Amino acid sequence: MSDKEVIVVDQFGAFLGRESGRLQVRQKKKTTEEYPFFKIERIVIASPGVSLSASLIQECVKHGIALDFLGYGGRPYARLSSPELSGTVKTRREQILAYTDARGLEFARMLVKGKLGNQVSILKYFAKYRKERDKETYSQIRQTVREVEEISSQIFACDGNPSNIDDDRQRLLSIEGRAGKLYWDVFTRLVPAEVGFEGREHQGATDPVNSLLNYGYGMLYAQVWGAIELAGLDPFAGFLHVDRPGKPSLVLDLIEEFRQQVVDRTVFGLVNRGYKPKMEQERLSDQTRKEFAHKILDRLEGGERYEG
């Protein structure tokens, strides 16, 4: 685990500046928080009302600290980082070449396999708490697990012929989509009625659960983008998702395996333990966003036991 911190700034009207080798967060000209730069991993700015100084940006570049900007719903809209983090040209050339050969297809297969495997793990995790007290829901979850596992078995049916790689990618996306529908359908039964969850909605959602999911995915998106840059890869050259101008396909690829363990488990665990996210004007309140951001960061920093 890193000894550096991810700093989340989500107070409207906050100003970020540099003073004596430290990041200062100010509100109404009063310093509310201070952090030494050598202790900062990255800075997440999660409110449109935050301003910052050029000297702060210069210091962040010097220390290799990226700044991620998120909208109210958690959607990332900008990222500032040092060009020195971009890695070698050779790495990116190999990444582009891999898209058209068996390496890219194998990577795409493993992404989908990992995502579906994590969906199964999360469903089993929530099922075990319902085995005795809600046998009907338990039975439905187990049925969904079997169906997702059956769909997952089709991943390696793609023949891997270089001339059919694009068709194989479309089959993988279809497999991912079918499993995703089953996964989200069962979660409508796992959320307490007073919180409510009628199904997965993406950007623009106004209900508490989807708003938490979208906000968490936004934080995860920024984290994955940073890891891609550190690895010297091109975030816009993916292996599964379709290339489009302005669409970071590799980020969208790599985030898929982490959504379930980092965000879904955190969100559904919280609401099933009685957590009630507060909404203001159909958005998560500042306090809820702050609380939830720390939960996601704790999850990212936490460890998982692996026996194999």
mmCIF file of C-alpha atoms in Angstrom:
data_model
loop_
_atom_site.group_PDB
_atom_site.id
_atom_site.type_symbol
_atom_site.label_atom_id
_atom_site.label_comp_id
_atom_site.label_asym_id
_atom_site.label_seq_id
_atom_site.Cartn_x
_atom_site.Cartn_y
_atom_site.Cartn_z
ATOM 1 C CA MET A 1 0.000 0.000 0.000
ATOM 2 C CA SER A 2 1.190 3.533 -0.811
ATOM 3 C CA ASP A 3 2.101 5.931 1.985
ATOM 4 C CA LYS A 4 0.865 8.803 -0.178
ATOM 5 C CA GLU A 5 -2.636 10.280 -0.060
ATOM 6 C CA VAL A 6 -5.283 10.974 -2.665
ATOM 7 C CA ILE A 7 -6.633 14.426 -1.829
ATOM 8 C CA VAL A 8 -10.304 14.992 -2.700
ATOM 9 C CA VAL A 9 -11.428 18.628 -2.829
ATOM 10 C CA ASP A 10 -15.181 19.033 -3.217
ATOM 11 C CA GLN A 11 -16.006 22.250 -1.353
ATOM 12 C CA PHE A 12 -17.564 24.913 -3.564
ATOM 13 C CA GLY A 13 -15.450 28.064 -3.446
ATOM 14 C CA ALA A 14 -12.244 26.333 -2.348
ATOM 15 C CA PHE A 15 -8.899 27.672 -3.573
ATOM 16 C CA LEU A 16 -5.827 25.463 -3.976
ATOM 17 C CA GLY A 17 -2.424 27.093 -3.703
ATOM 18 C CA ARG A 18 1.211 26.419 -2.883
ATOM 19 C CA GLU A 19 2.957 27.676 0.227
ATOM 20 C CA SER A 20 6.391 26.582 1.525
ATOM 21 C CA GLY A 21 6.360 23.175 -0.154
ATOM 22 C CA ARG A 22 2.813 22.392 0.897
ATOM 23 C CA LEU A 23 -0.573 22.252 -0.776
ATOM 24 C CA GLN A 24 -2.947 24.668 0.913
ATOM 25 C CA VAL A 25 -6.733 24.427 0.623
ATOM 26 C CA ARG A 26 -8.408 27.724 1.502
ATOM 27 C CA GLN A 27 -11.989 28.780 2.045
ATOM 28 C CA LYS A 28 -12.746 32.502 2.226
ATOM 29 C CA LYS A 29 -8.995 33.218 2.509
ATOM 30 C CA LYS A 30 -8.646 30.917 5.526
ATOM 31 C CA THR A 31 -6.492 27.793 5.265
ATOM 32 C CA THR A 32 -8.622 24.729 6.048
ATOM 33 C CA GLU A 33 -6.228 21.929 5.018
ATOM 34 C CA GLU A 34 -2.499 21.530 4.352
ATOM 35 C CA TYR A 35 -0.517 18.653 2.856
ATOM 36 C CA PRO A 36 3.201 18.329 2.022
ATOM 37 C CA PHE A 37 3.582 17.647 -1.706
ATOM 38 C CA PHE A 38 5.816 14.623 -1.174
ATOM 39 C CA LYS A 39 2.898 12.950 0.637
ATOM 40 C CA ILE A 40 0.382 13.442 -2.202
ATOM 41 C CA GLU A 41 -0.303 10.786 -4.837
ATOM 42 C CA ARG A 42 -2.893 12.768 -6.812
ATOM 43 C CA ILE A 43 -5.525 15.470 -6.347
ATOM 44 C CA VAL A 44 -9.180 14.961 -7.257
ATOM 45 C CA ILE A 45 -11.173 18.147 -7.781
ATOM 46 C CA ALA A 46 -14.826 17.158 -7.497
ATOM 47 C CA SER A 47 -16.633 20.501 -7.512
ATOM 48 C CA PRO A 48 -17.044 23.086 -10.298
ATOM 49 C CA GLY A 49 -16.460 25.897 -7.818
ATOM 50 C CA VAL A 50 -12.791 25.107 -7.081
ATOM 51 C CA SER A 51 -9.971 27.343 -8.345
ATOM 52 C CA LEU A 52 -6.210 26.821 -8.268
ATOM 53 C CA SER A 53 -2.992 28.710 -8.890
ATOM 54 C CA ALA A 54 -0.443 28.255 -11.679
ATOM 55 C CA SER A 55 2.261 27.789 -9.041
ATOM 56 C CA LEU A 56 0.308 24.836 -7.626
ATOM 57 C CA ILE A 57 0.155 23.206 -11.072
ATOM 58 C CA GLN A 58 3.908 23.735 -11.504
ATOM 59 C CA GLU A 59 4.600 22.093 -8.137
ATOM 60 C CA CYS A 60 2.329 19.158 -8.971
ATOM 61 C CA VAL A 61 4.193 18.585 -12.253
ATOM 62 C CA LYS A 62 7.499 18.724 -10.391
ATOM 63 C CA HIS A 63 6.336 16.004 -7.965
ATOM 64 C CA GLY A 64 4.529 13.867 -10.557
ATOM 65 C CA ILE A 65 1.117 14.612 -9.025
ATOM 66 C CA ALA A 66 -1.834 14.394 -11.420
ATOM 67 C CA LEU A 67 -4.953 16.535 -11.033
ATOM 68 C CA ASP A 68 -8.268 14.900 -11.943
ATOM 69 C CA PHE A 69 -11.412 16.984 -12.455
ATOM 70 C CA LEU A 70 -14.835 15.395 -11.882
ATOM 71 C CA GLY A 71 -18.303 16.814 -12.499
ATOM 72 C CA TYR A 72 -21.117 16.586 -9.935
ATOM 73 C CA GLY A 73 -22.117 13.121 -11.123
ATOM 74 C CA GLY A 74 -18.557 11.849 -10.897
ATOM 75 C CA ARG A 75 -17.930 12.067 -14.644
ATOM 76 C CA PRO A 76 -14.266 12.968 -15.325
ATOM 77 C CA TYR A 77 -13.928 15.882 -17.742
ATOM 78 C CA ALA A 78 -10.229 16.816 -17.526
ATOM 79 C CA ARG A 79 -6.859 15.614 -16.296
ATOM 80 C CA LEU A 80 -3.603 17.501 -15.825
ATOM 81 C CA SER A 81 -0.360 15.558 -15.552
ATOM 82 C CA SER A 82 3.311 15.834 -16.386
ATOM 83 C CA PRO A 83 4.284 14.839 -19.963
ATOM 84 C CA GLU A 84 7.217 12.975 -18.406
ATOM 85 C CA LEU A 85 4.762 10.299 -17.205
ATOM 86 C CA SER A 86 3.958 9.220 -20.754
ATOM 87 C CA GLY A 87 6.555 6.414 -21.004
ATOM 88 C CA THR A 88 8.462 5.221 -24.065
ATOM 89 C CA VAL A 89 7.399 5.288 -27.703
ATOM 90 C CA LYS A 90 8.338 1.606 -28.057
ATOM 91 C CA THR A 91 5.716 0.595 -25.489
ATOM 92 C CA ARG A 92 2.981 2.446 -27.353
ATOM 93 C CA ARG A 93 4.023 1.022 -30.714
ATOM 94 C CA GLU A 94 3.708 -2.511 -29.351
ATOM 95 C CA GLN A 95 0.319 -1.618 -27.887
ATOM 96 C CA ILE A 96 -0.940 -0.492 -31.309
ATOM 97 C CA LEU A 97 0.443 -3.600 -33.024
ATOM 98 C CA ALA A 98 -1.186 -5.868 -30.431
ATOM 99 C CA TYR A 99 -4.627 -4.581 -31.422
ATOM 100 C CA THR A 100 -4.416 -6.374 -34.769
ATOM 101 C CA ASP A 101 -2.986 -9.693 -33.622
ATOM 102 C CA ALA A 102 -3.752 -12.513 -31.199
ATOM 103 C CA ARG A 103 -2.327 -10.603 -28.213
ATOM 104 C CA GLY A 104 -5.072 -7.998 -28.344
ATOM 105 C CA LEU A 105 -7.848 -10.563 -28.625
ATOM 106 C CA GLU A 106 -6.441 -12.631 -25.768
ATOM 107 C CA PHE A 107 -6.256 -9.506 -23.621
ATOM 108 C CA ALA A 108 -9.881 -8.642 -24.465
ATOM 109 C CA ARG A 109 -10.971 -12.179 -23.576
ATOM 110 C CA MET A 110 -9.249 -11.996 -20.207
ATOM 111 C CA LEU A 111 -10.876 -8.622 -19.471
ATOM 112 C CA VAL A 112 -14.353 -10.046 -20.054
ATOM 113 C CA LYS A 113 -13.524 -13.242 -18.167
ATOM 114 C CA GLY A 114 -12.286 -11.209 -15.197
ATOM 115 C CA LYS A 115 -15.336 -8.938 -15.219
ATOM 116 C CA LEU A 116 -17.828 -11.815 -15.295
ATOM 117 C CA GLY A 117 -15.833 -13.678 -12.654
ATOM 118 C CA ASN A 118 -16.020 -10.644 -10.375
ATOM 119 C CA GLN A 119 -19.757 -10.308 -11.006
ATOM 120 C CA VAL A 120 -20.187 -13.918 -9.889
ATOM 121 C CA SER A 121 -18.026 -13.307 -6.800
ATOM 122 C CA ILE A 122 -20.040 -10.244 -5.765
ATOM 123 C CA LEU A 123 -23.350 -12.063 -6.242
ATOM 124 C CA LYS A 124 -22.116 -14.976 -4.119
ATOM 125 C CA TYR A 125 -20.911 -12.505 -1.473
ATOM 126 C CA PHE A 126 -24.368 -10.951 -1.116
ATOM 127 C CA ALA A 127 -26.156 -14.297 -1.448
ATOM 128 C CA LYS A 128 -24.532 -15.791 1.640
ATOM 129 C CA TYR A 129 -26.234 -13.220 3.885
ATOM 130 C CA ARG A 130 -29.655 -14.203 2.545
ATOM 131 C CA LYS A 131 -29.434 -17.980 2.632
ATOM 132 C CA GLU A 132 -31.500 -18.266 5.816
ATOM 133 C CA ARG A 133 -33.451 -15.011 6.094
ATOM 134 C CA ASP A 134 -34.570 -14.536 2.464
ATOM 135 C CA LYS A 135 -34.563 -17.873 0.684
ATOM 136 C CA GLU A 136 -36.436 -16.616 -2.371
ATOM 137 C CA THR A 137 -33.849 -13.922 -3.099
ATOM 138 C CA TYR A 138 -31.051 -16.368 -2.297
ATOM 139 C CA SER A 139 -32.457 -18.810 -4.847
ATOM 140 C CA GLN A 140 -32.721 -16.111 -7.510
ATOM 141 C CA ILE A 141 -29.141 -14.963 -6.922
ATOM 142 C CA ARG A 142 -27.861 -18.530 -7.227
ATOM 143 C CA GLN A 143 -29.798 -18.947 -10.475
ATOM 144 C CA THR A 144 -28.254 -15.741 -11.825
ATOM 145 C CA VAL A 145 -24.803 -16.999 -10.819
ATOM 146 C CA ARG A 146 -25.355 -20.169 -12.836
ATOM 147 C CA GLU A 147 -26.538 -18.186 -15.857
ATOM 148 C CA VAL A 148 -23.577 -15.780 -15.751
ATOM 149 C CA GLU A 149 -21.174 -18.712 -15.415
ATOM 150 C CA GLU A 150 -22.798 -20.337 -18.454
ATOM 151 C CA ILE A 151 -22.391 -17.135 -20.463
ATOM 152 C CA SER A 152 -18.773 -16.867 -19.298
ATOM 153 C CA SER A 153 -18.045 -20.330 -20.695
ATOM 154 C CA GLN A 154 -18.659 -18.908 -24.186
ATOM 155 C CA ILE A 155 -15.757 -16.443 -23.987
ATOM 156 C CA PHE A 156 -13.163 -18.787 -25.435
ATOM 157 C CA ALA A 157 -15.473 -20.046 -28.188
ATOM 158 C CA CYS A 158 -14.164 -17.165 -30.320
ATOM 159 C CA ASP A 159 -11.787 -18.799 -32.807
ATOM 160 C CA GLY A 160 -8.978 -16.239 -32.555
ATOM 161 C CA ASN A 161 -8.348 -16.174 -36.309
ATOM 162 C CA PRO A 162 -6.629 -12.836 -37.104
ATOM 163 C CA SER A 163 -9.048 -12.253 -39.993
ATOM 164 C CA ASN A 164 -12.010 -12.510 -37.585
ATOM 165 C CA ILE A 165 -10.643 -10.412 -34.712
ATOM 166 C CA ASP A 166 -13.197 -7.590 -35.096
ATOM 167 C CA ASP A 167 -16.069 -10.106 -35.184
ATOM 168 C CA ASP A 168 -14.670 -11.806 -32.082
ATOM 169 C CA ARG A 169 -14.566 -8.460 -30.269
ATOM 170 C CA GLN A 170 -18.231 -7.905 -31.066
ATOM 171 C CA ARG A 171 -19.051 -11.362 -29.688
ATOM 172 C CA LEU A 172 -17.166 -10.536 -26.497
ATOM 173 C CA LEU A 173 -19.108 -7.276 -26.103
ATOM 174 C CA SER A 174 -22.348 -9.210 -26.605
ATOM 175 C CA ILE A 175 -21.315 -11.710 -23.914
ATOM 176 C CA GLU A 176 -20.448 -8.841 -21.572
ATOM 177 C CA GLY A 177 -23.804 -7.147 -22.220
ATOM 178 C CA ARG A 178 -25.901 -10.274 -21.630
ATOM 179 C CA ALA A 179 -24.154 -11.010 -18.351
ATOM 180 C CA GLY A 180 -24.464 -7.377 -17.278
ATOM 181 C CA LYS A 181 -28.235 -7.381 -17.736
ATOM 182 C CA LEU A 182 -28.601 -10.457 -15.510
ATOM 183 C CA TYR A 183 -26.254 -8.963 -12.920
ATOM 184 C CA TRP A 184 -28.085 -5.654 -12.600
ATOM 185 C CA ASP A 185 -31.541 -7.219 -12.689
ATOM 186 C CA VAL A 186 -30.831 -9.223 -9.540
ATOM 187 C CA PHE A 187 -29.551 -6.157 -7.675
ATOM 188 C CA THR A 188 -33.007 -4.595 -7.823
ATOM 189 C CA ARG A 189 -33.931 -7.176 -5.150
ATOM 190 C CA LEU A 190 -30.929 -6.439 -2.947
ATOM 191 C CA VAL A 191 -31.560 -2.778 -2.181
ATOM 192 C CA PRO A 192 -33.872 -1.843 0.726
ATOM 193 C CA ALA A 193 -37.233 -0.539 -0.490
ATOM 194 C CA GLU A 194 -36.802 2.783 1.341
ATOM 195 C CA VAL A 195 -33.642 3.498 -0.689
ATOM 196 C CA GLY A 196 -34.966 2.146 -3.978
ATOM 197 C CA PHE A 197 -33.183 0.844 -7.054
ATOM 198 C CA GLU A 198 -35.188 0.116 -10.184
ATOM 199 C CA GLY A 199 -32.240 -0.737 -12.416
ATOM 200 C CA ARG A 200 -28.962 0.579 -13.727
ATOM 201 C CA GLU A 201 -28.906 4.106 -15.139
ATOM 202 C CA HIS A 202 -25.775 5.777 -16.380
ATOM 203 C CA GLN A 203 -24.994 9.479 -16.633
ATOM 204 C CA GLY A 204 -27.892 11.720 -15.681
ATOM 205 C CA ALA A 205 -29.267 9.388 -13.006
ATOM 206 C CA THR A 206 -31.152 11.147 -10.210
ATOM 207 C CA ASP A 207 -31.732 8.293 -7.735
ATOM 208 C CA PRO A 208 -29.305 7.752 -4.816
ATOM 209 C CA VAL A 209 -27.945 4.299 -5.744
ATOM 210 C CA ASN A 210 -27.179 5.068 -9.392
ATOM 211 C CA SER A 211 -25.717 8.417 -8.349
ATOM 212 C CA LEU A 212 -23.343 6.651 -5.948
ATOM 213 C CA LEU A 213 -22.394 4.106 -8.614
ATOM 214 C CA ASN A 214 -21.683 6.810 -11.195
ATOM 215 C CA TYR A 215 -19.660 8.875 -8.739
ATOM 216 C CA GLY A 216 -17.628 5.842 -7.684
ATOM 217 C CA TYR A 217 -16.977 4.836 -11.292
ATOM 218 C CA GLY A 218 -15.776 8.377 -11.999
ATOM 219 C CA MET A 219 -13.215 8.137 -9.206
ATOM 220 C CA LEU A 220 -12.130 4.702 -10.415
ATOM 221 C CA TYR A 221 -11.894 5.987 -14.000
ATOM 222 C CA ALA A 222 -9.438 8.672 -12.927
ATOM 223 C CA GLN A 223 -7.372 6.140 -10.962
ATOM 224 C CA VAL A 224 -7.162 3.752 -13.936
ATOM 225 C CA TRP A 225 -6.198 6.562 -16.316
ATOM 226 C CA GLY A 226 -3.331 7.496 -14.002
ATOM 227 C CA ALA A 227 -2.095 3.896 -13.863
ATOM 228 C CA ILE A 228 -2.176 3.687 -17.678
ATOM 229 C CA GLU A 229 -0.054 6.822 -17.962
ATOM 230 C CA LEU A 230 2.480 5.493 -15.453
ATOM 231 C CA ALA A 231 2.735 2.274 -17.487
ATOM 232 C CA GLY A 232 3.544 4.311 -20.598
ATOM 233 C CA LEU A 233 0.444 3.153 -22.498
ATOM 234 C CA ASP A 234 -1.939 5.099 -24.720
ATOM 235 C CA PRO A 235 -5.292 5.532 -22.911
ATOM 236 C CA PHE A 236 -7.096 5.942 -26.262
ATOM 237 C CA ALA A 237 -5.953 2.633 -27.796
ATOM 238 C CA GLY A 238 -8.053 -0.137 -26.263
ATOM 239 C CA PHE A 239 -8.532 -3.789 -27.129
ATOM 240 C CA LEU A 240 -12.229 -4.348 -26.433
ATOM 241 C CA HIS A 241 -14.156 -1.082 -26.655
ATOM 242 C CA VAL A 242 -14.549 0.630 -30.016
ATOM 243 C CA ASP A 243 -12.133 3.430 -30.890
ATOM 244 C CA ARG A 244 -13.821 6.827 -31.152
ATOM 245 C CA PRO A 245 -12.357 10.348 -31.164
ATOM 246 C CA GLY A 246 -12.044 11.570 -27.584
ATOM 247 C CA LYS A 247 -12.989 8.192 -26.103
ATOM 248 C CA PRO A 248 -10.250 6.653 -23.904
ATOM 249 C CA SER A 249 -10.906 3.059 -24.954
ATOM 250 C CA LEU A 250 -8.132 1.479 -22.888
ATOM 251 C CA VAL A 251 -9.417 3.220 -19.744
ATOM 252 C CA LEU A 252 -12.884 1.827 -20.465
ATOM 253 C CA ASP A 253 -11.360 -1.623 -21.008
ATOM 254 C CA LEU A 254 -9.337 -1.718 -17.813
ATOM 255 C CA ILE A 255 -11.965 -0.231 -15.520
ATOM 256 C CA GLU A 256 -14.345 -3.135 -16.218
ATOM 257 C CA GLU A 257 -12.642 -5.652 -13.920
ATOM 258 C CA PHE A 258 -12.561 -3.250 -10.981
ATOM 259 C CA ARG A 259 -16.107 -1.865 -10.994
ATOM 260 C CA GLN A 260 -17.576 -4.782 -9.047
ATOM 261 C CA GLN A 261 -14.979 -5.151 -6.301
ATOM 262 C CA VAL A 262 -14.244 -1.459 -5.754
ATOM 263 C CA VAL A 263 -17.544 0.344 -6.400
ATOM 264 C CA ASP A 264 -20.473 -2.101 -6.566
ATOM 265 C CA ARG A 265 -19.505 -3.922 -3.380
ATOM 266 C CA THR A 266 -18.987 -0.619 -1.548
ATOM 267 C CA VAL A 267 -22.310 0.887 -2.683
ATOM 268 C CA PHE A 268 -24.519 -2.139 -2.054
ATOM 269 C CA GLY A 269 -22.712 -2.940 1.179
ATOM 270 C CA LEU A 270 -23.370 0.583 2.477
ATOM 271 C CA VAL A 271 -27.068 0.741 1.581
ATOM 272 C CA ASN A 272 -27.691 -2.738 2.992
ATOM 273 C CA ARG A 273 -26.136 -1.633 6.284
ATOM 274 C CA GLY A 274 -28.575 1.259 6.526
ATOM 275 C CA TYR A 275 -26.593 4.058 4.894
ATOM 276 C CA LYS A 276 -28.942 6.658 3.408
ATOM 277 C CA PRO A 277 -27.253 8.875 0.815
ATOM 278 C CA LYS A 278 -28.601 12.430 0.846
ATOM 279 C CA MET A 279 -29.662 14.106 -2.388
ATOM 280 C CA GLU A 280 -29.900 17.839 -3.101
ATOM 281 C CA GLN A 281 -31.576 18.972 -6.332
ATOM 282 C CA GLU A 282 -31.330 15.414 -7.712
ATOM 283 C CA ARG A 283 -27.595 15.229 -6.988
ATOM 284 C CA LEU A 284 -25.574 13.719 -4.180
ATOM 285 C CA SER A 285 -25.103 16.248 -1.391
ATOM 286 C CA ASP A 286 -21.600 17.594 -0.714
ATOM 287 C CA GLN A 287 -21.448 15.647 2.554
ATOM 288 C CA THR A 288 -22.528 12.387 0.897
ATOM 289 C CA ARG A 289 -19.959 12.792 -1.876
ATOM 290 C CA LYS A 290 -17.238 13.442 0.678
ATOM 291 C CA GLU A 291 -18.194 10.426 2.808
ATOM 292 C CA PHE A 292 -18.483 8.146 -0.195
ATOM 293 C CA ALA A 293 -15.212 9.313 -1.762
ATOM 294 C CA HIS A 294 -13.360 8.267 1.389
ATOM 295 C CA LYS A 295 -15.075 4.859 1.319
ATOM 296 C CA ILE A 296 -13.920 4.317 -2.271
ATOM 297 C CA LEU A 297 -10.375 5.410 -1.452
ATOM 298 C CA ASP A 298 -10.331 3.058 1.545
ATOM 299 C CA ARG A 299 -11.465 0.237 -0.729
ATOM 300 C CA LEU A 300 -8.752 1.042 -3.274
ATOM 301 C CA GLU A 301 -6.103 1.028 -0.553
ATOM 302 C CA GLY A 302 -7.410 -2.166 1.061
ATOM 303 C CA GLY A 303 -5.972 -5.616 0.462
ATOM 304 C CA GLU A 304 -7.588 -8.823 -0.744
ATOM 305 C CA ARG A 305 -6.496 -12.298 0.305
ATOM 306 C CA TYR A 306 -5.652 -14.598 -2.565
ATOM 307 C CA GLU A 307 -5.075 -18.302 -2.269
ATOM 308 C CA GLY A 308 -3.752 -19.989 -5.357
#
